[in-house]
Coordinates of C-alpha atoms in Angstrom, one line a residue:
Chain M
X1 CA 0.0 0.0 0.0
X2 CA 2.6 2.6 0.6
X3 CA 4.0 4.2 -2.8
X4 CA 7.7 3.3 -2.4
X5 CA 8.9 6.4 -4.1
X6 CA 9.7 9.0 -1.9
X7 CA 8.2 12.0 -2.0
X8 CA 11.4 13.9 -2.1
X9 CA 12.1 11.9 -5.9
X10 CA 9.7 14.5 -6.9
X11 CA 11.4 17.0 -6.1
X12 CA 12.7 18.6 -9.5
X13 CA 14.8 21.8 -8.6
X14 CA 16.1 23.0 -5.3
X15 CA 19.3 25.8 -6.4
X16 CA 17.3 29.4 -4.9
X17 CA 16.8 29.9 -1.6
X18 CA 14.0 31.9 -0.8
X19 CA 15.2 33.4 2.6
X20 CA 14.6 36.6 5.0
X21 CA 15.3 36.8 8.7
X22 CA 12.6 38.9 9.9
X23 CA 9.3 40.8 8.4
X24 CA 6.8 42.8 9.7
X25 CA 3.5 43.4 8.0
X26 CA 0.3 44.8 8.2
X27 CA -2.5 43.3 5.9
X28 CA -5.4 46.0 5.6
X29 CA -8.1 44.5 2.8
X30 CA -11.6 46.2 2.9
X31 CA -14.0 42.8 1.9
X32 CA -16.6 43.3 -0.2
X33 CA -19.4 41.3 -1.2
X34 CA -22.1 41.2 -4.0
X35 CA -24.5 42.7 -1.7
X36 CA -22.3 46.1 -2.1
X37 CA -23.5 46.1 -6.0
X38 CA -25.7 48.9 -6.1
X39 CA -27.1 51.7 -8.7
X40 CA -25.7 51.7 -12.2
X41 CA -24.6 55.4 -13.2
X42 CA -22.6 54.5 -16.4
X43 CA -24.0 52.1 -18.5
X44 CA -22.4 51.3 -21.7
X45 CA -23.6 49.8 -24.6
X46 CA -21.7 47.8 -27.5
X47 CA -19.5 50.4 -28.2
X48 CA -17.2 50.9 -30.7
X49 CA -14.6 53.6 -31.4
X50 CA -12.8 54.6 -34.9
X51 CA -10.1 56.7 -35.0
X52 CA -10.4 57.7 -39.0
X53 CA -10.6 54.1 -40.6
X54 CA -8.7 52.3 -37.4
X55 CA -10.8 50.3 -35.0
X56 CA -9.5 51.8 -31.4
X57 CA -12.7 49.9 -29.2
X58 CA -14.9 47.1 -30.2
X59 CA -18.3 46.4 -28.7
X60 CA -17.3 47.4 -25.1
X61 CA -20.2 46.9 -22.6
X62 CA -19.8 47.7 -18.9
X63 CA -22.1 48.9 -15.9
X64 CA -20.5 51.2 -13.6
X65 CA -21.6 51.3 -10.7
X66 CA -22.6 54.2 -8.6
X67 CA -20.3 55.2 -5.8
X68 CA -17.7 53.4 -6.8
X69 CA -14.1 52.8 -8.1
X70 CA -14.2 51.4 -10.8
X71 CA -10.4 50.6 -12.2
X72 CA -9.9 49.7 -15.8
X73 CA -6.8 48.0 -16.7
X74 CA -5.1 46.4 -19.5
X75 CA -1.7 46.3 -21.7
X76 CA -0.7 49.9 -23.7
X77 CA -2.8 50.3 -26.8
X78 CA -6.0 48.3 -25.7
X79 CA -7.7 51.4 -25.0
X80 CA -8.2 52.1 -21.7
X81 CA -7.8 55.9 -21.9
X82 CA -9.9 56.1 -24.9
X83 CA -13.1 54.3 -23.1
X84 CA -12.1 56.9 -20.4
X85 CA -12.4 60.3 -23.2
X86 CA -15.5 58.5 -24.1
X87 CA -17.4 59.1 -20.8
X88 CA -17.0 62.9 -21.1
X89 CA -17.1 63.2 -25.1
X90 CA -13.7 64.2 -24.6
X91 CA -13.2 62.5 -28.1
X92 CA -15.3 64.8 -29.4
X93 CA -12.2 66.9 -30.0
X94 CA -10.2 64.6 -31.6
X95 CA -10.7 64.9 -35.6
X96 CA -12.0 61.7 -37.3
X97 CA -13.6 59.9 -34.6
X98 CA -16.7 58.0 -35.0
X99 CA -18.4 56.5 -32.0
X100 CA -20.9 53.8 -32.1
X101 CA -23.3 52.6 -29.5
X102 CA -24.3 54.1 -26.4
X103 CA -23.8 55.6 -23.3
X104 CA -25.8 56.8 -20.6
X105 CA -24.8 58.6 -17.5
X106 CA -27.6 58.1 -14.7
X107 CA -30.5 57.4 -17.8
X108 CA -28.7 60.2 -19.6
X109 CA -28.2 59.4 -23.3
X110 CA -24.8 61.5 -23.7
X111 CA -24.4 61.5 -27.2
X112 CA -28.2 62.3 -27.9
X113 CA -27.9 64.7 -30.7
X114 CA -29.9 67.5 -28.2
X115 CA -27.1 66.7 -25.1
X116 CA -25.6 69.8 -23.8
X117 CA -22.1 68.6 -24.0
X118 CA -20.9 71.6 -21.8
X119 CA -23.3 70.3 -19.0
X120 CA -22.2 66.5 -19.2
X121 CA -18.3 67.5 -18.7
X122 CA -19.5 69.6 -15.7
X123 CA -21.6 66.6 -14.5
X124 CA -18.5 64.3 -15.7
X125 CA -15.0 65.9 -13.9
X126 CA -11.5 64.3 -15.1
X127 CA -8.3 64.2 -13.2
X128 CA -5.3 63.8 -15.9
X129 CA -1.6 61.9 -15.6
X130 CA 0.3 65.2 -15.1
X131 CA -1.0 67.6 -12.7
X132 CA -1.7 70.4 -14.8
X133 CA -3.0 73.5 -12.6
X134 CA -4.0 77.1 -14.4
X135 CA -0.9 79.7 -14.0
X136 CA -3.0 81.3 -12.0
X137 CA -3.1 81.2 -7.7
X138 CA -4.4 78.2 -5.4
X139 CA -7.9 80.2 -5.3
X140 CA -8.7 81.1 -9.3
X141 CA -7.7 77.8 -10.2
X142 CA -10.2 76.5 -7.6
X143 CA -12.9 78.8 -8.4
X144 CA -12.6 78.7 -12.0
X145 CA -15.3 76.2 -12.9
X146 CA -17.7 77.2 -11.0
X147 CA -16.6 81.2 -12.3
X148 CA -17.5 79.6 -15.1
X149 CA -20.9 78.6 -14.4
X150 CA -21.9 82.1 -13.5
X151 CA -20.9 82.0 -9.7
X152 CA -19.4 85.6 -9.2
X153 CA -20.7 86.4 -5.2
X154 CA -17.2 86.7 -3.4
X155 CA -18.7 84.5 -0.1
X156 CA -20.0 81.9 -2.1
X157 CA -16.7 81.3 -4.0
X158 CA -14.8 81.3 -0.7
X159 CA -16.8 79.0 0.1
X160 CA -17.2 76.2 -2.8
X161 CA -13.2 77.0 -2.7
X162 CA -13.0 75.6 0.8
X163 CA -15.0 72.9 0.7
X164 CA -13.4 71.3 -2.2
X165 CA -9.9 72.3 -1.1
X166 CA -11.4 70.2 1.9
X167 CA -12.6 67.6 0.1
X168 CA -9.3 67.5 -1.9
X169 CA -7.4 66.8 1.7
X170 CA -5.2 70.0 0.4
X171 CA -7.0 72.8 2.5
X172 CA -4.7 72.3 5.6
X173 CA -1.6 72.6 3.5
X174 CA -2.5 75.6 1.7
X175 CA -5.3 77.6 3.5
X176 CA -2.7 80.2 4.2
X177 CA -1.6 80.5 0.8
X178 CA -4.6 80.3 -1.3
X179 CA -3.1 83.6 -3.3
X180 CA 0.0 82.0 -4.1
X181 CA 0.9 80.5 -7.6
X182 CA 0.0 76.6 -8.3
X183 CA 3.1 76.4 -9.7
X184 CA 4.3 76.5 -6.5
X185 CA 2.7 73.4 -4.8
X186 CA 4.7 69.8 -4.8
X187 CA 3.8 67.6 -7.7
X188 CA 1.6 65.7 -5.4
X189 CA -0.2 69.0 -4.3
X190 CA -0.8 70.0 -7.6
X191 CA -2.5 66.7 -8.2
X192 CA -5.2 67.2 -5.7
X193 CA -5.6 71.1 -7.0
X194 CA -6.8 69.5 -9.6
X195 CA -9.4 67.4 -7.6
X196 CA -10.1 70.3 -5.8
X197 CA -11.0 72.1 -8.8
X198 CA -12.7 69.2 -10.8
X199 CA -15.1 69.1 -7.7
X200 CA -15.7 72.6 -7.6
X201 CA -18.4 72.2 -10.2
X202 CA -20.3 69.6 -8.3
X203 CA -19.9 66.5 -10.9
X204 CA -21.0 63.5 -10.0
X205 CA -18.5 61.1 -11.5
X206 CA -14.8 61.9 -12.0
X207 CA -12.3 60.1 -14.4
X208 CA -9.4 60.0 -13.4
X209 CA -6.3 59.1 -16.2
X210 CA -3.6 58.0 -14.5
X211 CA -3.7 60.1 -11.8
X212 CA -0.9 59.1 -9.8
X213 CA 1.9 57.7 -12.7
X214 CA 3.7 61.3 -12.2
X215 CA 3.9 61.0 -8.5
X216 CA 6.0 59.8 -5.8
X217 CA 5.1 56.9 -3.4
X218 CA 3.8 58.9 -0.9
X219 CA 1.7 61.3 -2.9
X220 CA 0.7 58.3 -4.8
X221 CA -0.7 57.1 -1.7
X222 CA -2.1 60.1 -0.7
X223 CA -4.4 60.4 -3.6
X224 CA -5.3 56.7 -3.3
X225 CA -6.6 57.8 0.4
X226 CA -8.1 60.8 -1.4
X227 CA -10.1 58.3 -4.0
X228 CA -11.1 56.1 -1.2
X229 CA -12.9 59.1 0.6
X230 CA -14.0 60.8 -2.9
X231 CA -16.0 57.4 -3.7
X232 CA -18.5 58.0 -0.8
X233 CA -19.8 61.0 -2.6
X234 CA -18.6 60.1 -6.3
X235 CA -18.5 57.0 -9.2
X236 CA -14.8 57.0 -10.1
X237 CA -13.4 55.7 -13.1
X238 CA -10.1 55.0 -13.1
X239 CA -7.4 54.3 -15.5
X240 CA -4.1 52.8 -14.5
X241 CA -0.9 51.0 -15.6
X242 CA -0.1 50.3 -11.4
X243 CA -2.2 47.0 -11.3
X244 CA -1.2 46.9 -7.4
X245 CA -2.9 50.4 -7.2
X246 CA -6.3 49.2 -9.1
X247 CA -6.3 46.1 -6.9
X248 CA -5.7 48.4 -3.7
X249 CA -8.2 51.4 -4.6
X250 CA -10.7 50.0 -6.6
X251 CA -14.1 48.0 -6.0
X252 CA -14.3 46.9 -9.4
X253 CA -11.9 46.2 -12.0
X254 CA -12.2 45.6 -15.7
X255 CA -9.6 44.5 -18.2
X256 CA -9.2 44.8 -21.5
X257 CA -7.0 43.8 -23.9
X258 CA -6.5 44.3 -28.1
X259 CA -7.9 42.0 -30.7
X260 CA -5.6 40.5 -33.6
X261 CA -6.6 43.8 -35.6
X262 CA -5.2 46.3 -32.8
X263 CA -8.7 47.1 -31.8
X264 CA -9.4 47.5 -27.8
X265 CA -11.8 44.9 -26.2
X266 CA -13.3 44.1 -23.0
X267 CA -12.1 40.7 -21.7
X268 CA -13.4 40.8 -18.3
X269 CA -15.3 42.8 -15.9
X270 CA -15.7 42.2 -12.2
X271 CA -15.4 42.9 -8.6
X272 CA -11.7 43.7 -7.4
X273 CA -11.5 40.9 -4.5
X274 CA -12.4 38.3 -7.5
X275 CA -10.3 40.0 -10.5
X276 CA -7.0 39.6 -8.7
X277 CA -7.9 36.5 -6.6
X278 CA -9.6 34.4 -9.2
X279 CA -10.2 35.7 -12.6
X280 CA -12.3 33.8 -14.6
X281 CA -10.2 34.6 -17.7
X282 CA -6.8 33.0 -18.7
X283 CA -5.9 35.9 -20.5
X284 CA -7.0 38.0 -17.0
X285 CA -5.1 35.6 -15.3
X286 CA -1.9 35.7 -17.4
X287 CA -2.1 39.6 -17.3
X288 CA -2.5 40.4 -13.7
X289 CA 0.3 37.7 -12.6
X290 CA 2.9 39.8 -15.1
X291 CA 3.0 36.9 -17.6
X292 CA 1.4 38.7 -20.6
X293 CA 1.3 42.2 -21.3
Chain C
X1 CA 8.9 34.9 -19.1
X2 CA 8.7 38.4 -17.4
X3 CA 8.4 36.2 -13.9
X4 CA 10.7 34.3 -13.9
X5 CA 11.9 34.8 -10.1
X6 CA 8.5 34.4 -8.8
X7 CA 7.9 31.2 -10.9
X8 CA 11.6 30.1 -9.6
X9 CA 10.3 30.7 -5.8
X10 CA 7.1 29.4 -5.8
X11 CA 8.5 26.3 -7.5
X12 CA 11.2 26.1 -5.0
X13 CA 8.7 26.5 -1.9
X14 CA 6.2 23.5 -3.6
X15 CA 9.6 21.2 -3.2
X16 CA 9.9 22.7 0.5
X17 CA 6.4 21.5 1.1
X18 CA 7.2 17.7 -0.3
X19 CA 10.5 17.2 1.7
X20 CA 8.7 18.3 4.9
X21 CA 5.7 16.2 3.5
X22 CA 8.3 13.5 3.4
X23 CA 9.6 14.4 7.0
X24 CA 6.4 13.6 8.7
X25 CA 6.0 10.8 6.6
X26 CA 9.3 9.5 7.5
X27 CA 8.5 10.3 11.7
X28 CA 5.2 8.6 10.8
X29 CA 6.5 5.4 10.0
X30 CA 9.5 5.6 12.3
X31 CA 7.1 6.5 15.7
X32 CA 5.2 3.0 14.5
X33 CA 8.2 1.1 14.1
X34 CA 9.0 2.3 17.5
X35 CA 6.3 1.6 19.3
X36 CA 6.2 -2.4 17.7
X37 CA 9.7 -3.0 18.5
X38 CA 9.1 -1.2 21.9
X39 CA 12.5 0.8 21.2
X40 CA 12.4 3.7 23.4
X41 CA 15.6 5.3 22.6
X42 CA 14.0 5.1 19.1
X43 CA 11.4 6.7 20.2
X44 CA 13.3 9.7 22.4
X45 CA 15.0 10.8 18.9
X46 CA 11.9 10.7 16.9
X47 CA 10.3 12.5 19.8
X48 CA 13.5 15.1 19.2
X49 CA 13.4 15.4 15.7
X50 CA 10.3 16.9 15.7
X51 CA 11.4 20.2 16.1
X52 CA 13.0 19.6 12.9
X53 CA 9.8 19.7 11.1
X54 CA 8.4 22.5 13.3
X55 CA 11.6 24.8 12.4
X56 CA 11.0 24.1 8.6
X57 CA 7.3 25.2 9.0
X58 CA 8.2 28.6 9.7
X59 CA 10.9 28.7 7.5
X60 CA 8.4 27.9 4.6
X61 CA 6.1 30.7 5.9
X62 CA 8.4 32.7 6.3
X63 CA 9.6 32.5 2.6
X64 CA 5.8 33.1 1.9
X65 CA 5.8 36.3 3.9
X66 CA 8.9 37.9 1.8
X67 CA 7.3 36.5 -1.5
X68 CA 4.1 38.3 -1.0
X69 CA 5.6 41.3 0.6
X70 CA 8.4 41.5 -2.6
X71 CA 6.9 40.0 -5.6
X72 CA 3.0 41.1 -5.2
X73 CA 2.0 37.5 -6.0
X74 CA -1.8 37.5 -7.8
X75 CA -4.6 35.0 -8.6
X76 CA -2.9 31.7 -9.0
X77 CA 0.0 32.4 -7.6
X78 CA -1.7 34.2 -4.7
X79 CA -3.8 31.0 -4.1
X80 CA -0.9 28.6 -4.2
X81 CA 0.9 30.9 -1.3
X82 CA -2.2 30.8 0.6
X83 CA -2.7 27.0 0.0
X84 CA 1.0 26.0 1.2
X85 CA 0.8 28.4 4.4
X86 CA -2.8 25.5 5.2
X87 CA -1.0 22.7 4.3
X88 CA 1.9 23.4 6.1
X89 CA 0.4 23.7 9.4
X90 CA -1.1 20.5 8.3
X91 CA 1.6 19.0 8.2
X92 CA 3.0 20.6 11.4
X93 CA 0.3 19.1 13.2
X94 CA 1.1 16.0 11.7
X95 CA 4.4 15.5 12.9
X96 CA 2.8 16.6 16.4
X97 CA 0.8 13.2 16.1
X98 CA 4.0 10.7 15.0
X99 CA 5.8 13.2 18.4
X100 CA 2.6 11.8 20.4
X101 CA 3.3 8.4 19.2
X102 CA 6.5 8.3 20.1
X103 CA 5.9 10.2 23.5
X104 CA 3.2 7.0 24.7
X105 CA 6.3 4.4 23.1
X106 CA 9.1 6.4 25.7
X107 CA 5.9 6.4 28.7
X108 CA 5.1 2.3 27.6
X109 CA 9.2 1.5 28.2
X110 CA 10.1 -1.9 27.2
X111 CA 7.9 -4.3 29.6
X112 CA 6.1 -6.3 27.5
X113 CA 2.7 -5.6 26.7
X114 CA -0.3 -6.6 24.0
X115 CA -1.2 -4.2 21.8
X116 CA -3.1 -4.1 18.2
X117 CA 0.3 -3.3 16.1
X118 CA -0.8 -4.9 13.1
X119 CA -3.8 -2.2 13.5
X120 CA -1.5 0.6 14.1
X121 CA 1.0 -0.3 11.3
X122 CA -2.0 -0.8 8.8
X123 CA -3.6 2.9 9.4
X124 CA -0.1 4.2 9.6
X125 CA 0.4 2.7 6.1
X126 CA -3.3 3.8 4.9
X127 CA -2.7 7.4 6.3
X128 CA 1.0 7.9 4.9
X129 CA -0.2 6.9 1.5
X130 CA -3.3 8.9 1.5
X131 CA -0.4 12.0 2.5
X132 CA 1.8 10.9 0.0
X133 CA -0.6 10.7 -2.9
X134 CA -2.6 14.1 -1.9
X135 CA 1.1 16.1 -1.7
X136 CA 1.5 14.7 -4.8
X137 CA -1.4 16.0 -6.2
X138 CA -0.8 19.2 -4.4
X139 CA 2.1 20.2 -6.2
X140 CA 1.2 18.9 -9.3
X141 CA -2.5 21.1 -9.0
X142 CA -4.1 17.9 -9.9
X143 CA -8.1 18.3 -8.4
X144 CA -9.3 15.1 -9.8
X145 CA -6.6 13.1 -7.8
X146 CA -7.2 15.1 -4.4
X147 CA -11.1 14.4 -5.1
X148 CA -10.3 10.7 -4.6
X149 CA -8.0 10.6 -1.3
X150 CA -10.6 11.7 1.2
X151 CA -13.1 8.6 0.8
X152 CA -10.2 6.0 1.7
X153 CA -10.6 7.8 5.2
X154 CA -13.0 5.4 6.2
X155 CA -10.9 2.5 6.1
X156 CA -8.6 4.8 8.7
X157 CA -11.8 5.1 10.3
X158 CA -12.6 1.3 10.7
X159 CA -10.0 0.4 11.9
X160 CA -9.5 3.0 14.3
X161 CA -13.4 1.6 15.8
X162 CA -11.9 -2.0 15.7
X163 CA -9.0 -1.1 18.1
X164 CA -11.3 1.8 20.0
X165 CA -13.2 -1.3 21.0
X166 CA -10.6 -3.8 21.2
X167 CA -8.5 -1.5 24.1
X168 CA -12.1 -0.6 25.7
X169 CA -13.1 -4.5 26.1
X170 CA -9.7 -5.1 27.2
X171 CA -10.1 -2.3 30.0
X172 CA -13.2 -3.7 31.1
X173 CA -11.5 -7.2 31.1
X174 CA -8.4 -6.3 33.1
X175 CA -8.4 -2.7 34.8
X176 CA -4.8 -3.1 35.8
X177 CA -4.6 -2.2 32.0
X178 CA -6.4 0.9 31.9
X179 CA -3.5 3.2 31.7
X180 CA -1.8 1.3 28.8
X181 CA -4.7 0.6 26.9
X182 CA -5.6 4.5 27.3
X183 CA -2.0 5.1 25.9
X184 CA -2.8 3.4 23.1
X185 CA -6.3 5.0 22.4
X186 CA -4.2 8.0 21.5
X187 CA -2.1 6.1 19.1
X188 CA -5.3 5.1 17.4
X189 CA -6.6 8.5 18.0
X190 CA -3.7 10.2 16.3
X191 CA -3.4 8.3 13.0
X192 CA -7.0 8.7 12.8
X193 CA -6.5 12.5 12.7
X194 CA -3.5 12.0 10.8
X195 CA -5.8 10.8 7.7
X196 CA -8.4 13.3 8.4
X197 CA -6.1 15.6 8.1
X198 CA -5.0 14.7 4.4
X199 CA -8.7 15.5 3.5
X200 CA -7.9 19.1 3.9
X201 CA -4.4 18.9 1.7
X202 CA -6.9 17.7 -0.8
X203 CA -9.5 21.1 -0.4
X204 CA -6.4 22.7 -1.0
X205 CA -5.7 21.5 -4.3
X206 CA -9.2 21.9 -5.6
X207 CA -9.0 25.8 -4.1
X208 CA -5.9 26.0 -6.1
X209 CA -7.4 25.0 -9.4
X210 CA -10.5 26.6 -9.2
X211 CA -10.1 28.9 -6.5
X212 CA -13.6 27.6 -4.4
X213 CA -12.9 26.1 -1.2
X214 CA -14.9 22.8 -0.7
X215 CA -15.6 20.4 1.7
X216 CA -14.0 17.4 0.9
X217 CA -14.3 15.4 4.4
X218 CA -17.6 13.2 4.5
X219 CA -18.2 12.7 7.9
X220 CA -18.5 15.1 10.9
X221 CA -16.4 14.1 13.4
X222 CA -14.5 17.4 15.3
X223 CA -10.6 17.9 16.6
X224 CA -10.7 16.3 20.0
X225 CA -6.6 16.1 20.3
X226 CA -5.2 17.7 23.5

């Protein structure tokens, strides 16, 4: 009955030596289960995006939910960023794109020929790679959206300037200063001026691009804080190469990848904890473990 | 392969698992031997070496510890880390049972007594091969194999009621034998557990290759050893 090989004939290699005296860690995972799936504020439908003649997105279809982070990941070229432009018609200003499908933002139709496309990018903030504040002070860079949007009474700017510099965890740091340059905040700081000011105008879902790729581990960190408190008041959607950061930050993750023809698809959309823990995708699987991509 | 490190470690920590598999195997087999030949400085060293295995343990999940804190492990990868650190306290426990066995051979000493050693050798046998064969389908992620193992449990289990009432009839027979024959109901007691314990090796190996954590064992009995 007992298998006379020994089990140590099966061993096959034994040259590295995995080895460290001492480590100290602290595992902090926020569980979440499929009762958390609420509201759908984003909802898109077979979407497809040309760049002139080239194919950049093919039949995406996703549900973002409300409240949320939603992270979406993938390899260079498979058109993360450019699902991202879509939510805000941000496209819109490239020449030569075509757009095909839908998309609705909270039962909006947002590329209804009768949409107020000024109105959805106010409803629809973004946060971009590089910080990239107005040469302008800490306050008019804050207070320019909602300028914008007719707001001119002095009290009511302080305080919409305040309350998103608040929001933006920055007001401590620069409360004192608000008539200084931009220019003159860390990279980091700059960062979450532009929070600040991409909440100023009240939106209700901010895309974020990136948003910490330029920034140091700490300010990285810092923002991810930031996102985690943003997303009890806002949807964010956000792109990233940091695969650690989207499983860290986000609630929901979706990957995509590029077809033979170059064109971006969907492969996989899902809830973070099951993404990186058991995708039900090989390609998924062969991404987020480094071994593709 | 852009992980080529990670692959190298992981691989590296599955053979960890089978030589300390083989290490309780080994103390297993060795406790029994003691106890038939009633060989109590036998039984002192096995009773020693058991730190042995303990000290690998840790060193295996402490190897885990660095991988997970260095190389951000995911998915698969992540499951296989979290699947050795179950199956190597296991395995740990384990060895604590052939230490137990070994522990009632040095209290025994070398009077002679009856006991149900071709019993004890036979579960011994049953429960090193259901270990061996599990491990083996441990590292080689192999769920339909580890589905298999856990039903041979009940011949463990048989047995382990034929000597139960063997030592208890004998106790009622003779009560100068009480404190032997209780002796030897942990012997019995600890194999049993020994192959119970297999059962979740197996759970392991399903979890790895689909990443759902089953319930492999089919009856309901509960960890009674002190």
């Amino acid at each position: 009955m007992i298998t006379k090989e020994p089990l140590t004939n099966m061993i096959t290699e034994d040259k590295t030596s995995t080895h460290s005296p001492r480590i100290n860690l602290k595992f902090v995972r926020e569980g979440m289960g499929e009762e958390d799936i609420q509201k759908t504020m984003v909802k898109v439908d077979n979407l497809s995006v040309y760049y002139g003649k080239f194919r950049a997105l093919t039949d995406i279809n996703i549900e973002v939910k409300a409240k949320k982070i939603t992270a979406l990941i993938g390899p260079s070229g498979c058109g993360k960023s450019t699902l991202l432009r879509c939510f805000n018609r941000m496209n819109d200003l490239i020449q030569n794109v075509k757009i095909e499908g839908k998309i609705t933002v909270d039962d909006l139709d947002i590329y209804a020929p009768d949409v107020d496309v000024v109105e959805v990018r106010r409803k629809i903030g973004m946060v971009f790679q590089r910080p990239n504040p107005f040469p302008k002070s800490i306050y008019d860079n804050v207070a320019f959206g909602p300028r914008l949007y007719g707001v001119n009474k002095r009290s009511k700017l302080d305080e919409i300037v305040q309350q998103s510099l608040m929001q933006a965890a920055l007001w401590d740091e620069v409360k004192d200063k608000l008539k200084q340059s931009a220019y003159a905040l860390s990279g980091g700081q700059q960062q979450r001026l532009c929070i600040a000011r991409a909440l100023a105008v009240e939106p209700e879902i901010i895309l974020m691009d990136e948003p910490a790729s330029a920034l140091d581990p700490i300010a990285t960190l810092k923002i991810e804080e930031l996102m985690r408190e943003l997303a009890v008041h806002y949807t964010i959607i956000v792109v990233t190469h940091n695969m650690q950061q989207a499983a860290r930050v986000s609630d929901f993750t979706a990957f995509l990848t590029m077809n033979p023809d170059r064109s971006g698809m969907m492969v996989e959309y899902g809830l973070t904890s099951q993404i990186f823990t058991n995708p039900r995708d090989k390609r998924t699987e062969d991404y987020i473990t480094g071994r593709f991509g | 392969m852009p992980r080529e490190t990670l692959d190298r470690q992981l691989h590296h920590l599955q053979d960890e698992v089978l030589l300390l598999g083989s290490m309780v195997e080994q103390a297993t087999l060795n406790a029994i031997d003691a106890l038939k030949n009633q060989d109590v400085k036998f039984a002192r060293r096995i009773y020693d070496q058991d730190l042995t295995i303990n000290e690998k343990r840790y060193a295996i999940e402490n190897a885990i510890l660095v991988l997970i804190a260095t190389q951000q492990p995911m998915a698969h990868d992540l499951r296989i880390l979290a699947a050795i650190l179950e199956v190597i306290t296991e395995l740990e426990r384990m060895g604590d049972y052939a230490k137990g066995i070994a522990k009632v051979c040095m209290r025994l000493g070398e009077a002679p007594i009856n006991m149900p050693i071709r019993e004890f050798s036979r579960m011994a046998e049953l429960g090193v091969s259901m270990l061996h064969r599990a491990l083996s389908a441990f590292v080689a992620e192999n769920p339909q194999q580890a589905y298999a193992i856990p039903a041979e449990d009940d011949l463990v289990d048989d047995l382990f009621n034929r000597v139960y009432r063997g030592l208890v009839a004998s106790m009622i027979a003779d009560p100068e034998t009480i404190d032997r024959a209780n002796l030897l109901l942990w012997v019995a007691h600890n194999l049993e557990r020994l192959a119970d314990r297999v059962t979740n090796i197996c759970e392991r190996t399903v979890f790895i290759a689909t990443g759902e954590l089953l319930e492999l064992d089919t009856t309901d009995d509960e960890d009674t050893e002190g």
